[in-house]
Amino acid sequence: MKSITKRFFAVSGALALGLTAVKAQTDSALLDALVKKGVLSNKEAEDISASEAKDSATTAGSKLSIGDYVQKLTIYGDARLRFEYADEKAQSGLPVPVGGGNGGDNIVERNRYRLRIGADYVYSDNFKGGFELESNTANDSANQSFGSAYEKAAINIGLVYLQWKPVDWLTLTGGKQRNPLYTTDLVWDPDINPEGASEALSWTFPFGGESAPADPKDLKAVAAPASDESLTVGFTAFQGIYSDNSEFNTKGTDNTDSWQFVEQVPVQFNFNKNMFVKVVPGFDTYMGGGNVGPGNGPAGEAGGGTLAFMAPNADDDLAIVTAPGEFDWKFDKVPMKFYWDFAANLDGKARVQQVYLGNATVVGAAGSSIAKTQAQNQALGDNIAWLAGIQAGQNKKKGDWSFRADYRQVGLGSIDPNLNDSDWGDSYLNQQGVKVAGSYNFTDFLIGTITVYDTWAYKSSLLNGLPGANPTGLPIAGGGGATVTGTTASGITNLAGVSQTQRVDVDLQWKF
């Protein structure tokens, strides 16, 4: 009877205030007030809100009909305009590119835009789902350059997932999903939505008070305590389909699928509601395809074949220990954050020697140069990458500002260059340098950002000797103008072919 009485007063109040022009906002404010006064629980308020939203969406005047099994539907989106300046300078010892040019320097100025629109929906029985459409097809960017003669751009699927939370401490997700891992752009570009399955477990132990629930939309969110100290411990696992190779590939190719497996143990200690420290040790490894051998049979057998997906051997010899984290506090009401990341590839030396340098048989004029490069770098490992930075402020409403800066070093054999930030150092390895960014909220929905990158070679003249020095293309792409046969195509210039990079991004972003 008590529950029925509470629901009656809550619904009656919402209907009375709902006659105004701001019905949705008033209803929400009323429910919040009733929760604060103890008339309703959080769960009861959420049920009422979901019920009212569904009733509104299925009225005769509405053009949107939601099934009975959908409790809540949220449509969101954002758009961005960007001016970008980028400059790459080749290694000083490398020769002028084939056909002449400016000594290997690449300078690009371009105007770009990005569009993303998506929907998240809450089902009954503790299920959630969602999808997102975006411009561009790159795995690490939705940016689209302005076209020729005002041509149109395509819209692509950037996100499609299904999530189930059978109990409060366990969340299961499958599909092309938001990155479930706690990470920085040292290892993962923030625009990458990985494909596969993930499991997230989390437990909070309050020391002096009941903890508030974590944001259900963010798998990485950790519950903040209501007042006193608390400890949160979790476990996150991800199984990603790195390359789904066709079983009907032509004879001579390896049809084995390539998988990525990541495990993390998030640990967060909350000193109070404004101060906490988080450390997230983890392990990242790859299994499956990527093994290359001569002949036409399956890899690893007599006459083993070659695998052609992102590149030969692209995911071999990667067994990476990671340890990102952060310390958050407030300084005179300004949110502050010190953040870091660390990655050590246990197979770093093998990756450099077997994947990048390889034991290829090279024909043509480039043969002597590649042989020289292999001889010069026989002991090279470079298996460490790390980052340290600081952030002040946040961007949530009009007038908010933020500033962040970090420094990092990336060894040649330390991380997967197909997943790291594509803007910092243009995704090259063997780089060190800084990233500085500032943002300002002109309105609640309109944000301006300026980001500056400056990187230089971690080890100078590394892997020098390959002709065709123009540093174009993505990492682990064939290059140098050489004809290569045998175990691998060493895209040496496309991994460490630059001595310095500079980039400036000026963004204007709005959400809807």
XYZ file of C-alpha atoms in Angstrom:
512
model
C 0.000 0.000 0.000
C 2.856 2.348 0.845
C 4.460 1.756 -2.575
C 1.158 2.438 -4.367
C 0.717 5.686 -2.391
C 4.201 6.908 -3.283
C 3.693 6.153 -6.968
C 0.293 7.932 -6.911
C 1.755 11.157 -5.471
C 4.732 11.057 -7.836
C 2.671 10.539 -10.992
C 0.028 13.056 -9.901
C 2.678 15.727 -9.317
C 4.305 15.056 -12.676
C 0.999 15.278 -14.527
C 0.042 18.528 -12.790
C 3.316 20.237 -13.694
C 3.390 18.654 -17.153
C 0.871 21.187 -18.480
C 3.626 23.773 -18.890
C 5.809 24.262 -21.976
C 8.777 22.643 -20.232
C 7.057 19.475 -19.187
C 10.032 17.115 -19.593
C 12.382 19.269 -17.525
C 9.769 19.864 -14.804
C 8.922 16.159 -14.539
C 12.581 15.311 -14.113
C 13.081 18.015 -11.472
C 10.048 16.810 -9.535
C 11.229 13.213 -9.535
C 14.685 14.321 -8.365
C 13.101 16.299 -5.516
C 10.979 13.325 -4.452
C 14.080 11.093 -4.431
C 16.010 13.583 -2.289
C 13.122 13.783 0.207
C 12.957 10.002 0.453
C 9.472 9.704 -1.042
C 10.824 7.654 -3.964
C 13.851 5.412 -4.374
C 16.209 5.851 -7.333
C 14.817 2.658 -8.896
C 11.204 3.846 -8.568
C 12.052 7.221 -10.117
C 13.801 5.524 -13.059
C 10.789 3.241 -13.625
C 8.409 6.223 -13.631
C 10.626 8.194 -16.011
C 10.909 5.240 -18.403
C 7.155 4.652 -18.277
C 6.350 8.306 -18.998
C 8.868 8.395 -21.876
C 7.316 5.310 -23.441
C 3.779 6.670 -23.065
C 4.823 9.958 -24.670
C 6.519 8.200 -27.573
C 3.481 6.054 -28.395
C 0.707 8.674 -28.276
C -1.473 9.315 -31.309
C 0.399 12.520 -32.114
C 3.788 10.838 -31.980
C 5.552 9.519 -35.064
C 7.876 7.258 -33.063
C 6.626 3.927 -31.774
C 8.688 1.914 -29.294
C 8.142 -1.761 -28.570
C 6.953 -2.811 -25.125
C 10.350 -4.416 -24.473
C 12.173 -1.048 -24.908
C 12.122 0.891 -21.638
C 14.178 3.889 -22.764
C 15.534 5.263 -26.038
C 18.242 7.951 -26.205
C 19.255 9.524 -29.531
C 22.483 11.511 -29.596
C 24.991 12.970 -32.035
C 27.812 15.415 -32.589
C 29.478 17.223 -35.471
C 32.882 18.838 -35.831
C 34.731 21.168 -38.193
C 38.550 20.985 -38.160
C 41.462 22.839 -39.690
C 44.597 20.693 -39.648
C 48.250 21.488 -40.271
C 50.746 18.595 -40.340
C 54.464 18.516 -41.126
C 56.711 15.424 -41.331
C 60.486 15.621 -41.651
C 62.362 12.545 -42.851
C 65.418 11.113 -41.128
C 68.370 13.365 -41.925
C 70.470 10.574 -43.429
C 67.799 9.327 -45.811
C 68.055 10.364 -49.462
C 65.690 12.515 -51.482
C 62.527 10.602 -52.495
C 62.374 8.929 -55.854
C 61.414 11.560 -58.427
C 62.894 14.448 -56.436
C 60.837 16.528 -54.014
C 61.685 18.431 -50.864
C 64.058 15.999 -49.205
C 61.347 13.830 -47.699
C 59.349 16.562 -45.921
C 55.563 16.327 -46.149
C 53.458 19.399 -45.326
C 49.680 19.111 -45.375
C 47.008 21.740 -44.704
C 43.435 20.552 -44.948
C 39.893 21.247 -43.782
C 37.927 18.324 -42.383
C 34.605 17.488 -40.786
C 33.140 14.691 -38.700
C 29.562 13.563 -38.152
C 28.364 10.951 -35.675
C 24.798 10.036 -34.766
C 23.629 7.125 -32.689
C 21.076 5.640 -30.335
C 21.226 3.770 -27.031
C 18.215 1.778 -25.904
C 17.424 0.077 -22.610
C 15.535 -3.198 -22.876
C 13.686 -5.156 -20.248
C 15.466 -8.028 -18.490
C 18.653 -5.969 -17.928
C 19.616 -5.723 -21.619
C 20.974 -2.649 -23.417
C 21.913 -2.019 -27.013
C 23.048 0.690 -29.341
C 24.423 1.731 -32.699
C 26.312 4.686 -34.145
C 26.735 5.965 -37.695
C 29.715 8.108 -38.635
C 31.616 9.619 -41.531
C 34.754 7.923 -42.915
C 35.760 4.256 -42.800
C 39.145 4.404 -41.022
C 39.388 2.351 -37.842
C 40.928 5.252 -35.906
C 39.164 8.325 -37.312
C 35.747 9.529 -38.434
C 37.271 12.663 -39.969
C 36.412 13.328 -43.593
C 38.431 15.794 -45.690
C 36.550 18.341 -47.767
C 36.126 16.801 -51.213
C 36.690 17.822 -54.794
C 33.925 19.838 -56.475
C 31.776 19.500 -53.309
C 31.437 15.720 -53.504
C 29.414 13.856 -50.880
C 30.760 11.571 -48.164
C 29.510 8.146 -47.148
C 28.027 7.242 -43.758
C 29.357 4.077 -42.122
C 28.621 1.873 -39.127
C 30.909 2.866 -36.269
C 29.158 1.072 -33.414
C 26.656 -1.766 -32.957
C 26.485 -3.695 -29.693
C 24.285 -5.660 -27.294
C 24.903 -5.619 -23.548
C 23.539 -7.710 -20.682
C 23.893 -7.085 -16.964
C 22.584 -10.217 -15.226
C 23.779 -9.004 -11.803
C 24.949 -5.650 -10.486
C 28.644 -6.574 -10.549
C 28.817 -8.144 -14.036
C 28.373 -6.591 -17.503
C 28.641 -8.636 -20.725
C 28.950 -6.916 -24.127
C 29.225 -8.206 -27.674
C 29.609 -6.560 -31.086
C 31.396 -3.432 -32.299
C 31.495 -1.673 -28.977
C 32.894 1.330 -27.146
C 36.333 0.452 -25.855
C 35.686 -1.395 -22.570
C 39.314 -0.971 -21.455
C 40.774 1.742 -19.264
C 43.556 3.181 -21.400
C 45.204 6.275 -22.879
C 45.956 7.192 -26.493
C 49.503 5.881 -26.002
C 48.150 2.377 -26.715
C 44.586 2.884 -28.056
C 43.306 5.656 -30.324
C 40.112 6.978 -28.636
C 38.241 6.777 -31.972
C 38.647 2.991 -32.244
C 35.571 0.911 -31.383
C 36.900 -2.662 -31.137
C 34.935 -5.701 -32.321
C 34.403 -8.825 -30.234
C 33.236 -9.611 -26.694
C 34.009 -8.115 -23.297
C 33.283 -8.895 -19.659
C 33.464 -6.291 -16.882
C 33.258 -7.164 -13.182
C 33.356 -4.583 -10.375
C 32.932 -4.555 -6.606
C 32.962 -1.508 -4.295
C 33.791 -1.748 -0.588
C 32.839 1.411 1.375
C 34.837 2.091 4.528
C 32.663 4.790 6.031
C 29.466 5.112 4.040
C 27.273 3.676 1.312
C 28.719 4.193 -2.170
C 26.798 5.755 -5.046
C 26.190 3.608 -8.156
C 28.478 3.934 -11.154
C 27.205 5.419 -14.421
C 25.618 2.439 -16.236
C 26.561 3.976 -19.633
C 30.273 3.862 -18.882
C 31.889 0.494 -18.259
C 35.038 2.252 -17.056
C 33.225 4.408 -14.504
C 33.943 3.552 -10.878
C 31.471 4.224 -8.108
C 32.258 7.311 -6.018
C 31.615 7.131 -2.280
C 28.772 9.103 -0.746
C 31.102 10.708 1.781
C 33.933 8.591 3.118
C 36.625 6.304 1.792
C 35.976 3.305 -0.422
C 37.870 0.746 -2.476
C 36.732 -0.513 -5.880
C 38.268 -3.616 -7.453
C 37.333 -5.024 -10.854
C 38.295 -7.308 -13.682
C 37.866 -6.491 -17.388
C 38.496 -8.922 -20.238
C 38.243 -8.316 -23.983
C 38.397 -10.837 -26.832
C 38.741 -8.989 -30.133
C 38.559 -10.262 -33.702
C 41.661 -8.452 -34.955
C 41.389 -9.928 -38.445
C 38.609 -12.237 -39.637
C 40.290 -13.961 -42.565
C 38.173 -15.584 -45.244
C 38.094 -19.379 -45.285
C 37.928 -19.114 -49.085
C 41.155 -17.169 -49.557
C 43.191 -18.130 -52.580
C 45.637 -20.967 -52.299
C 48.813 -19.886 -50.591
C 47.241 -17.667 -47.922
C 46.749 -18.411 -44.232
C 43.016 -18.495 -43.442
C 43.490 -18.486 -39.657
C 41.611 -15.715 -37.859
C 43.698 -13.357 -35.755
C 42.503 -12.576 -32.201
C 43.481 -10.022 -29.586
C 43.099 -10.818 -25.877
C 43.303 -8.141 -23.173
C 42.848 -8.515 -19.409
C 42.873 -5.693 -16.847
C 42.442 -5.378 -13.073
C 41.117 -1.859 -12.277
C 41.796 -0.784 -8.677
C 40.554 2.573 -7.372
C 40.798 4.060 -3.898
C 38.477 7.000 -3.129
C 39.712 9.333 -0.384
C 36.518 11.415 -0.674
C 34.074 12.486 -3.403
C 36.682 14.770 -5.021
C 39.896 12.780 -4.657
C 40.839 9.293 -5.833
C 43.728 7.291 -7.259
C 43.325 4.574 -9.903
C 45.808 1.992 -11.202
C 44.920 -0.562 -13.890
C 47.546 -3.250 -14.565
C 46.839 -5.381 -17.637
C 48.134 -7.747 -20.290
C 47.591 -7.558 -24.058
C 48.462 -10.358 -26.476
C 47.543 -11.667 -29.939
C 46.906 -15.168 -31.235
C 46.064 -16.790 -34.558
C 47.063 -15.566 -37.999
C 50.106 -13.610 -39.016
C 52.650 -16.393 -39.486
C 54.382 -16.251 -42.848
C 56.345 -18.935 -44.670
C 57.354 -19.839 -48.221
C 55.311 -21.994 -50.551
C 51.591 -22.509 -50.962
C 50.448 -24.587 -47.983
C 49.031 -23.516 -44.604
C 51.393 -21.529 -42.385
C 53.421 -23.651 -39.995
C 53.318 -26.698 -42.251
C 55.504 -27.854 -45.102
C 55.239 -25.337 -47.897
C 53.494 -22.841 -45.614
C 51.801 -19.863 -47.247
C 51.591 -16.134 -46.597
C 48.922 -14.145 -44.814
C 47.648 -10.901 -46.296
C 45.488 -8.811 -44.001
C 46.719 -5.541 -42.449
C 50.258 -6.620 -43.358
C 52.354 -9.782 -43.080
C 53.188 -10.537 -39.451
C 51.309 -7.445 -38.246
C 50.296 -9.028 -34.922
C 53.284 -11.313 -34.278
C 55.485 -10.952 -31.188
C 53.154 -8.720 -29.189
C 52.835 -9.615 -25.502
C 52.391 -6.251 -23.812
C 52.222 -5.513 -20.079
C 50.354 -2.241 -19.478
C 49.832 -0.055 -16.389
C 47.789 3.137 -16.987
C 46.400 5.193 -14.118
C 45.419 8.593 -12.753
C 45.219 10.711 -9.587
C 42.259 13.128 -9.402
C 41.670 15.981 -6.964
C 40.322 19.556 -6.822
C 42.373 22.737 -6.486
C 40.205 25.694 -5.447
C 37.143 24.021 -7.034
C 39.041 23.305 -10.274
C 39.151 19.570 -11.181
C 42.739 18.389 -11.568
C 44.161 15.127 -12.905
C 47.619 13.626 -13.139
C 47.585 10.686 -15.566
C 50.096 8.191 -16.889
C 50.535 5.069 -18.985
C 53.222 2.422 -19.354
C 53.616 -0.408 -21.894
C 56.371 -3.035 -22.108
C 56.345 -5.586 -24.920
C 57.898 -8.773 -23.538
C 58.645 -9.835 -27.127
C 59.885 -6.413 -28.258
C 63.238 -7.550 -29.593
C 61.693 -10.453 -31.495
C 59.108 -8.084 -32.998
C 61.777 -5.711 -34.323
C 64.014 -8.483 -35.618
C 61.409 -10.859 -37.073
C 58.480 -8.634 -38.020
C 60.057 -5.333 -39.045
C 63.515 -6.396 -40.213
C 62.742 -10.008 -41.025
C 64.921 -12.315 -43.063
C 63.633 -11.277 -46.461
C 65.293 -11.973 -49.766
C 65.466 -8.630 -51.542
C 66.058 -8.173 -55.244
C 66.801 -5.033 -57.205
C 68.703 -1.884 -56.270
C 67.338 -1.834 -52.706
C 68.922 -5.168 -51.780
C 72.215 -3.849 -50.418
C 70.470 -1.093 -48.416
C 68.088 -3.502 -46.669
C 70.921 -5.901 -45.925
C 72.840 -3.002 -44.385
C 69.810 -2.002 -42.308
C 69.360 -5.536 -40.970
C 73.025 -5.767 -40.007
C 72.988 -2.395 -38.235
C 70.022 -3.283 -36.011
C 70.618 -6.911 -35.038
C 70.511 -6.141 -31.292
C 67.675 -3.611 -31.394
C 64.740 -4.150 -29.040
C 63.159 -0.866 -27.926
C 60.281 -2.555 -26.105
C 59.169 0.297 -23.766
C 56.576 3.069 -24.228
C 55.383 5.483 -21.538
C 53.370 8.662 -21.037
C 52.887 11.211 -18.220
C 50.572 14.226 -18.234
C 48.405 16.647 -16.287
C 44.922 18.081 -16.853
C 43.120 21.054 -15.286
C 39.424 21.873 -15.672
C 36.571 20.068 -17.422
C 34.040 20.702 -20.208
C 30.397 20.156 -19.253
C 28.555 23.493 -19.531
C 28.864 27.053 -20.854
C 31.992 28.808 -19.616
C 33.852 25.607 -18.703
C 37.478 25.248 -19.795
C 40.178 22.596 -19.666
C 43.887 22.320 -20.374
C 46.021 19.198 -20.664
C 49.605 18.410 -21.589
C 51.647 15.205 -21.679
C 55.044 13.874 -22.720
C 55.709 10.373 -24.054
C 58.335 8.067 -25.566
C 57.468 5.186 -27.923
C 60.026 2.473 -28.671
C 60.000 0.757 -32.046
C 58.994 -2.650 -30.670
C 56.778 -1.492 -27.793
C 53.164 -1.246 -29.043
C 50.856 -2.065 -31.945
C 51.115 0.891 -34.395
C 47.758 -0.021 -35.948
C 45.933 0.897 -32.701
C 47.806 3.845 -31.162
C 46.801 7.501 -31.604
C 46.940 8.404 -35.294
C 47.517 12.114 -34.546
C 50.441 11.927 -32.113
C 53.587 11.520 -34.206
C 51.314 10.581 -37.125
C 51.264 7.087 -35.548
C 54.983 6.539 -36.192
C 57.062 4.491 -33.784
C 60.496 5.487 -32.442
C 59.155 8.924 -31.446
C 59.141 11.069 -28.316
C 57.399 14.373 -27.756
C 54.509 16.384 -26.348
C 50.788 16.901 -26.802
C 49.136 20.108 -25.527
C 45.389 20.840 -25.777
C 42.986 23.516 -24.550
C 39.171 23.527 -24.764
C 36.454 26.095 -24.009
C 32.642 25.789 -23.846
C 31.096 28.721 -25.762
C 27.668 27.276 -24.901
C 26.445 24.081 -23.276
C 26.627 22.386 -26.687
C 29.420 24.243 -28.554
C 33.100 23.586 -27.723
C 36.295 24.939 -29.278
C 39.607 23.058 -28.994
C 43.180 23.693 -30.103
C 45.629 20.763 -29.982
C 49.353 20.966 -30.717
C 51.678 17.983 -31.244
C 55.463 18.097 -31.501
C 57.509 14.884 -31.740
C 61.074 13.961 -32.645
C 63.043 10.742 -33.100
C 63.592 8.722 -29.930
C 66.758 7.251 -31.487
C 68.213 9.251 -34.370
C 69.020 7.576 -37.696
C 67.314 4.404 -36.527
C 66.946 1.801 -39.311
C 68.653 4.200 -41.708
C 69.659 2.764 -45.063
C 66.445 2.077 -46.972
C 66.021 4.200 -50.133
C 62.791 5.927 -51.023
C 62.607 7.932 -47.798
C 59.366 9.803 -48.378
C 57.493 8.974 -45.121
C 54.037 8.358 -46.520
C 51.472 5.706 -45.647
C 50.579 4.026 -42.384
C 52.873 1.933 -40.206
C 53.461 -1.647 -41.289
C 52.885 -0.826 -44.925
C 55.251 -1.896 -47.652
C 57.530 0.888 -48.779
C 60.872 2.053 -50.022
C 60.397 1.094 -53.657
C 61.953 -2.341 -53.034
C 60.800 -5.624 -54.522
C 60.726 -8.063 -51.628
C 60.188 -11.803 -51.684
C 60.335 -14.329 -48.869
C 59.174 -14.035 -45.281
C 58.154 -10.411 -44.917
C 57.979 -7.013 -46.580
C 59.935 -4.682 -44.311
C 58.128 -1.342 -44.328
C 61.033 0.263 -42.513
C 60.560 3.862 -43.623
C 56.903 3.657 -42.720
C 57.736 2.683 -39.111
C 60.658 4.915 -38.206
C 61.242 7.049 -41.274
C 60.705 10.474 -39.688
C 63.001 12.570 -37.551
C 60.276 15.017 -36.478
C 56.537 15.717 -36.788
C 54.414 18.762 -35.983
C 50.637 18.956 -36.064
C 48.052 21.592 -35.124
C 44.306 20.802 -34.974
C 41.752 23.593 -34.537
C 38.299 22.140 -33.794
C 34.774 23.504 -33.407
C 32.424 20.794 -32.123
C 28.743 20.821 -31.285
C 26.452 18.115 -29.941
C 22.780 17.407 -30.406
